[in-house]
Amino acid sequence: MSSNQHYSFFHSVEQSFDKAAKFTQWDPGILEQIKACNSVYQMRFPVKLDDGTIEVIEAYRVQHSQHKSPCKGGIRFSDEVNQDEVMALASLMTYKCAIVNVPFGGGKGGIKINPKKYSTYELEKITRRYTAELVKKNFIGPGIDVPAPDYGTGSREMAWIVDTYASLKPGEIDAAGCVTGKPVTQGGVRGRTEATGLGVYFGIREVCNMPDVMQKLGLTVGIKDKTVIVQGLGNVGYHSAKFFREGGAKVVALAEYEGAIYNPAGLNEDEVFQHRKKTGSILNFPGATNLAKNTDALELECDILIPAALENVINGENAPRVKAKIIGEAANGPCTPEADDVFAQKGILCVPDMYLNAGGVTVSYFEWLKNLSHVRYGRMEKRFTENMNTRILGQMEELTGKSVAGKDREFILHGPEEQDLVHSGLEETMITATREIMEIWKSNPEIPDMRTAAYVSAINKVATSYGELGIFP
Ligand code: NAD
């Protein structure tokens, strides 16, 4: 690419798609349809700012595919938003949902603003007007298109969206399902906050439980005692580190933008987080060594490297120095195509972002199901299960003459809460997706990497559902 101006993110997604499509047998027309963005809605609307001036806001919503309904994907608030970017992100959502068997088409939205430059009241007005514009054109609804948080937005914006939608659609019984990532009090689901980090852990743990894969990498089977390095101690990085540590791995280094720390005996992410809160930096953490540069952490000896901060952090320049055996792409796009080539040469396994960080959208699916069913997960079965478990345990204790006490007793008797069910649904989803991708990769030695295998998985599923719809008999 000669200049950044001509770079098209959407085109680069198309290129990755084409690379993978070669390994499938689908009709070229079907492949063309899967790649295309079905609907692009570009809008402008005015908003009166607090100082009385009127600003015209540029915004988008893209529905990439309706092979499953509704469409699903976040809304981004950023100065960088443009049509090409929203189209690319919408298409990635189609593939991501397909891989993890979440029955949605891909969508994405964006408002071209820097949210830091607006007051809360102005942001509320912009968000509500954007929602009203979507309603006017039938671009939002529990059966049409369901947004979620993305860069620059969170549960607060989702609460404004659901409230605007519900007020414009009186009597719509499923209105709460028009958006996900809502606060729990507004119809959100428990377990959403940690979902992406937990999904990363489940995906990598499954890879580590595959004896043939581990043998190739020269690693032992299982997550226990694996050394892990995490870049980024934000939502995804913090929770990834937490679940790896709780799973028996050792987090030996953590990197943030101000620096990186190393302790071969293992770091506790929460203690580091508290230290950062108190001192303003992760550096000088008791018992740990400061590294000279934050990027040095990416090049240390370890079994698993989790980039969970930004895109393009591992590239053609530093990839040759990466010593990890497994890279788990928790962030979106942390490794460049040049880095992929280096990994293939060096035999490093890169577990791709497109499915590894799908925990958020998977739990969004659970939230949407909860909204349509109008009942909290666990409400129907929790008490029943507890009563049943109490009787079973009682019988067993009577038969064996032994009794179970403490934490084990609590664990056996406990009936599932919403969060337990969400976590277990996520675990099932990530295990299944990991196995499906690995099967595809193993079935064709020509497929160069796991990323391409993941795309093949997505293409096969979307193409199959077009067949099921009878569109392409
Ligand atoms: P976040 O803002 O909570 O955390 C990012 C962290 O990275 C921050 O703590 C930041 O200080 C740190 N960071 C920034 N520059 C750094 C640098 N140069 N070196 C080390 N650390 C640096 O964001 P998040 O929600 O955790 O998202 C992280 C990544 O995961 C993004 O790529 C995002 O698109 C992706 N992702 C997030 C979710 C989700 O559910 N939050 C879902 C899918 C993908």
mmCIF file of N, CA and C and ligand atoms in Angstrom, residues 76 96 192 196 231-237 255-257 276 294 308-311 313 330-332 357 360, ligand 1:
data_model
loop_
_atom_site.group_PDB
_atom_site.id
_atom_site.type_symbol
_atom_site.label_atom_id
_atom_site.label_comp_id
_atom_site.label_asym_id
_atom_site.label_seq_id
_atom_site.Cartn_x
_atom_site.Cartn_y
_atom_site.Cartn_z
ATOM 1 N N ARG A 76 -19.659 2.356 17.739
ATOM 2 C CA ARG A 76 -18.397 2.993 18.107
ATOM 3 C C ARG A 76 -18.551 4.509 18.074
ATOM 4 N N LYS A 96 -17.368 -13.661 12.865
ATOM 5 C CA LYS A 96 -17.190 -13.987 14.289
ATOM 6 C C LYS A 96 -18.411 -14.743 14.826
ATOM 7 N N ARG A 192 -21.464 -10.437 31.883
ATOM 8 C CA ARG A 192 -21.032 -9.783 30.652
ATOM 9 C C ARG A 192 -19.653 -9.142 30.812
ATOM 10 N N THR A 196 -15.336 -11.513 27.831
ATOM 11 C CA THR A 196 -14.309 -11.633 26.787
ATOM 12 C C THR A 196 -13.044 -12.287 27.354
ATOM 13 N N GLN A 231 -0.463 -8.345 27.862
ATOM 14 C CA GLN A 231 -0.281 -6.921 27.552
ATOM 15 C C GLN A 231 -1.637 -6.216 27.669
ATOM 16 N N GLY A 232 -1.705 -5.193 28.521
ATOM 17 C CA GLY A 232 -2.969 -4.464 28.710
ATOM 18 C C GLY A 232 -3.679 -4.989 29.944
ATOM 19 N N LEU A 233 -3.890 -4.113 30.912
ATOM 20 C CA LEU A 233 -4.575 -4.531 32.135
ATOM 21 C C LEU A 233 -5.941 -3.840 32.187
ATOM 22 N N GLY A 234 -6.591 -3.750 31.020
ATOM 23 C CA GLY A 234 -7.943 -3.209 30.936
ATOM 24 C C GLY A 234 -8.950 -4.319 31.164
ATOM 25 N N ASN A 235 -10.152 -4.146 30.665
ATOM 26 C CA ASN A 235 -11.201 -5.143 30.904
ATOM 27 C C ASN A 235 -10.760 -6.543 30.457
ATOM 28 N N VAL A 236 -10.323 -6.661 29.213
ATOM 29 C CA VAL A 236 -10.023 -7.984 28.656
ATOM 30 C C VAL A 236 -8.747 -8.559 29.275
ATOM 31 N N GLY A 237 -7.692 -7.734 29.377
ATOM 32 C CA GLY A 237 -6.416 -8.210 29.907
ATOM 33 C C GLY A 237 -6.522 -8.612 31.374
ATOM 34 N N ALA A 255 2.131 -5.965 31.010
ATOM 35 C CA ALA A 255 2.568 -4.720 30.368
ATOM 36 C C ALA A 255 1.411 -3.749 30.290
ATOM 37 N N GLU A 256 1.692 -2.496 30.585
ATOM 38 C CA GLU A 256 0.722 -1.412 30.382
ATOM 39 C C GLU A 256 1.439 -0.339 29.582
ATOM 40 N N TYR A 257 0.729 0.739 29.227
ATOM 41 C CA TYR A 257 1.413 1.683 28.344
ATOM 42 C C TYR A 257 2.570 2.398 29.032
ATOM 43 N N ARG A 276 -1.443 -0.098 40.815
ATOM 44 C CA ARG A 276 -1.499 0.903 39.732
ATOM 45 C C ARG A 276 -2.475 2.025 40.109
ATOM 46 N N ASN A 294 7.998 -1.034 27.671
ATOM 47 C CA ASN A 294 6.801 -1.869 27.863
ATOM 48 C C ASN A 294 6.720 -2.989 26.820
ATOM 49 N N ALA A 308 -3.624 -7.878 24.807
ATOM 50 C CA ALA A 308 -5.016 -7.500 25.104
ATOM 51 C C ALA A 308 -5.139 -5.986 25.185
ATOM 52 N N ALA A 309 -4.374 -5.271 24.327
ATOM 53 C CA ALA A 309 -4.440 -3.805 24.393
ATOM 54 C C ALA A 309 -4.868 -3.194 23.070
ATOM 55 N N LEU A 310 -3.966 -3.221 22.090
ATOM 56 C CA LEU A 310 -4.171 -2.467 20.855
ATOM 57 C C LEU A 310 -3.909 -3.333 19.634
ATOM 58 N N GLU A 311 -4.182 -2.744 18.458
ATOM 59 C CA GLU A 311 -3.903 -3.471 17.219
ATOM 60 C C GLU A 311 -2.430 -3.256 16.817
ATOM 61 N N VAL A 313 0.454 -4.550 17.452
ATOM 62 C CA VAL A 313 1.578 -4.479 18.397
ATOM 63 C C VAL A 313 2.654 -5.515 18.092
ATOM 64 N N ALA A 330 -6.268 -11.621 22.193
ATOM 65 C CA ALA A 330 -7.419 -11.131 22.959
ATOM 66 C C ALA A 330 -7.904 -9.796 22.397
ATOM 67 N N ALA A 331 -6.968 -8.940 21.985
ATOM 68 C CA ALA A 331 -7.342 -7.663 21.359
ATOM 69 C C ALA A 331 -7.786 -7.932 19.930
ATOM 70 N N ASN A 332 -8.336 -6.913 19.279
ATOM 71 C CA ASN A 332 -8.654 -7.043 17.860
ATOM 72 C C ASN A 332 -7.443 -6.628 17.042
ATOM 73 N N ASN A 357 -11.759 -13.715 20.890
ATOM 74 C CA ASN A 357 -12.365 -12.670 21.728
ATOM 75 C C ASN A 357 -13.874 -12.555 21.505
ATOM 76 N N GLY A 360 -17.627 -11.708 24.289
ATOM 77 C CA GLY A 360 -18.557 -10.587 24.462
ATOM 78 C C GLY A 360 -19.824 -10.787 23.654
HETATM 79 P P1 NAD B 1 -9.602 -1.292 27.842
HETATM 80 O O1 NAD B 1 -9.549 0.119 27.397
HETATM 81 O O2 NAD B 1 -10.387 -1.673 29.055
HETATM 82 O O3 NAD B 1 -8.116 -1.842 28.097
HETATM 83 C C1 NAD B 1 -7.017 -1.620 27.264
HETATM 84 C C2 NAD B 1 -5.791 -1.494 28.164
HETATM 85 O O4 NAD B 1 -4.609 -1.492 27.357
HETATM 86 C C3 NAD B 1 -5.783 -0.192 28.975
HETATM 87 O O5 NAD B 1 -5.569 -0.499 30.332
HETATM 88 C C4 NAD B 1 -4.605 0.580 28.380
HETATM 89 O O6 NAD B 1 -3.944 1.400 29.317
HETATM 90 C C5 NAD B 1 -3.712 -0.546 27.905
HETATM 91 N N1 NAD B 1 -2.754 -0.104 26.895
HETATM 92 C C6 NAD B 1 -2.856 0.904 26.004
HETATM 93 N N2 NAD B 1 -1.735 1.018 25.287
HETATM 94 C C7 NAD B 1 -0.899 0.071 25.724
HETATM 95 C C8 NAD B 1 0.435 -0.294 25.371
HETATM 96 N N3 NAD B 1 1.090 0.325 24.401
HETATM 97 N N4 NAD B 1 1.002 -1.313 26.039
HETATM 98 C C9 NAD B 1 0.337 -1.960 27.010
HETATM 99 N N5 NAD B 1 -0.913 -1.656 27.390
HETATM 100 C C10 NAD B 1 -1.518 -0.651 26.750
HETATM 101 O O7 NAD B 1 -10.088 -2.102 26.563
HETATM 102 P P2 NAD B 1 -10.629 -3.602 26.502
HETATM 103 O O8 NAD B 1 -12.111 -3.568 26.505
HETATM 104 O O9 NAD B 1 -9.895 -4.451 27.496
HETATM 105 O O10 NAD B 1 -10.186 -4.009 25.033
HETATM 106 C C11 NAD B 1 -8.855 -4.414 24.715
HETATM 107 C C12 NAD B 1 -8.837 -5.011 23.325
HETATM 108 O O11 NAD B 1 -9.741 -6.106 23.259
HETATM 109 C C13 NAD B 1 -9.261 -4.072 22.187
HETATM 110 O O12 NAD B 1 -8.531 -4.422 21.037
HETATM 111 C C14 NAD B 1 -10.722 -4.410 21.979
HETATM 112 O O13 NAD B 1 -11.165 -4.084 20.667
HETATM 113 C C15 NAD B 1 -10.672 -5.907 22.199
HETATM 114 N N6 NAD B 1 -11.983 -6.513 22.536
HETATM 115 C C16 NAD B 1 -12.671 -6.122 23.652
HETATM 116 C C17 NAD B 1 -13.871 -6.739 23.969
HETATM 117 C C18 NAD B 1 -14.633 -6.403 25.234
HETATM 118 O O14 NAD B 1 -15.625 -7.095 25.530
HETATM 119 N N7 NAD B 1 -14.207 -5.418 26.017
HETATM 120 C C19 NAD B 1 -14.406 -7.721 23.118
HETATM 121 C C20 NAD B 1 -13.694 -8.107 21.985
HETATM 122 C C21 NAD B 1 -12.463 -7.486 21.715
#
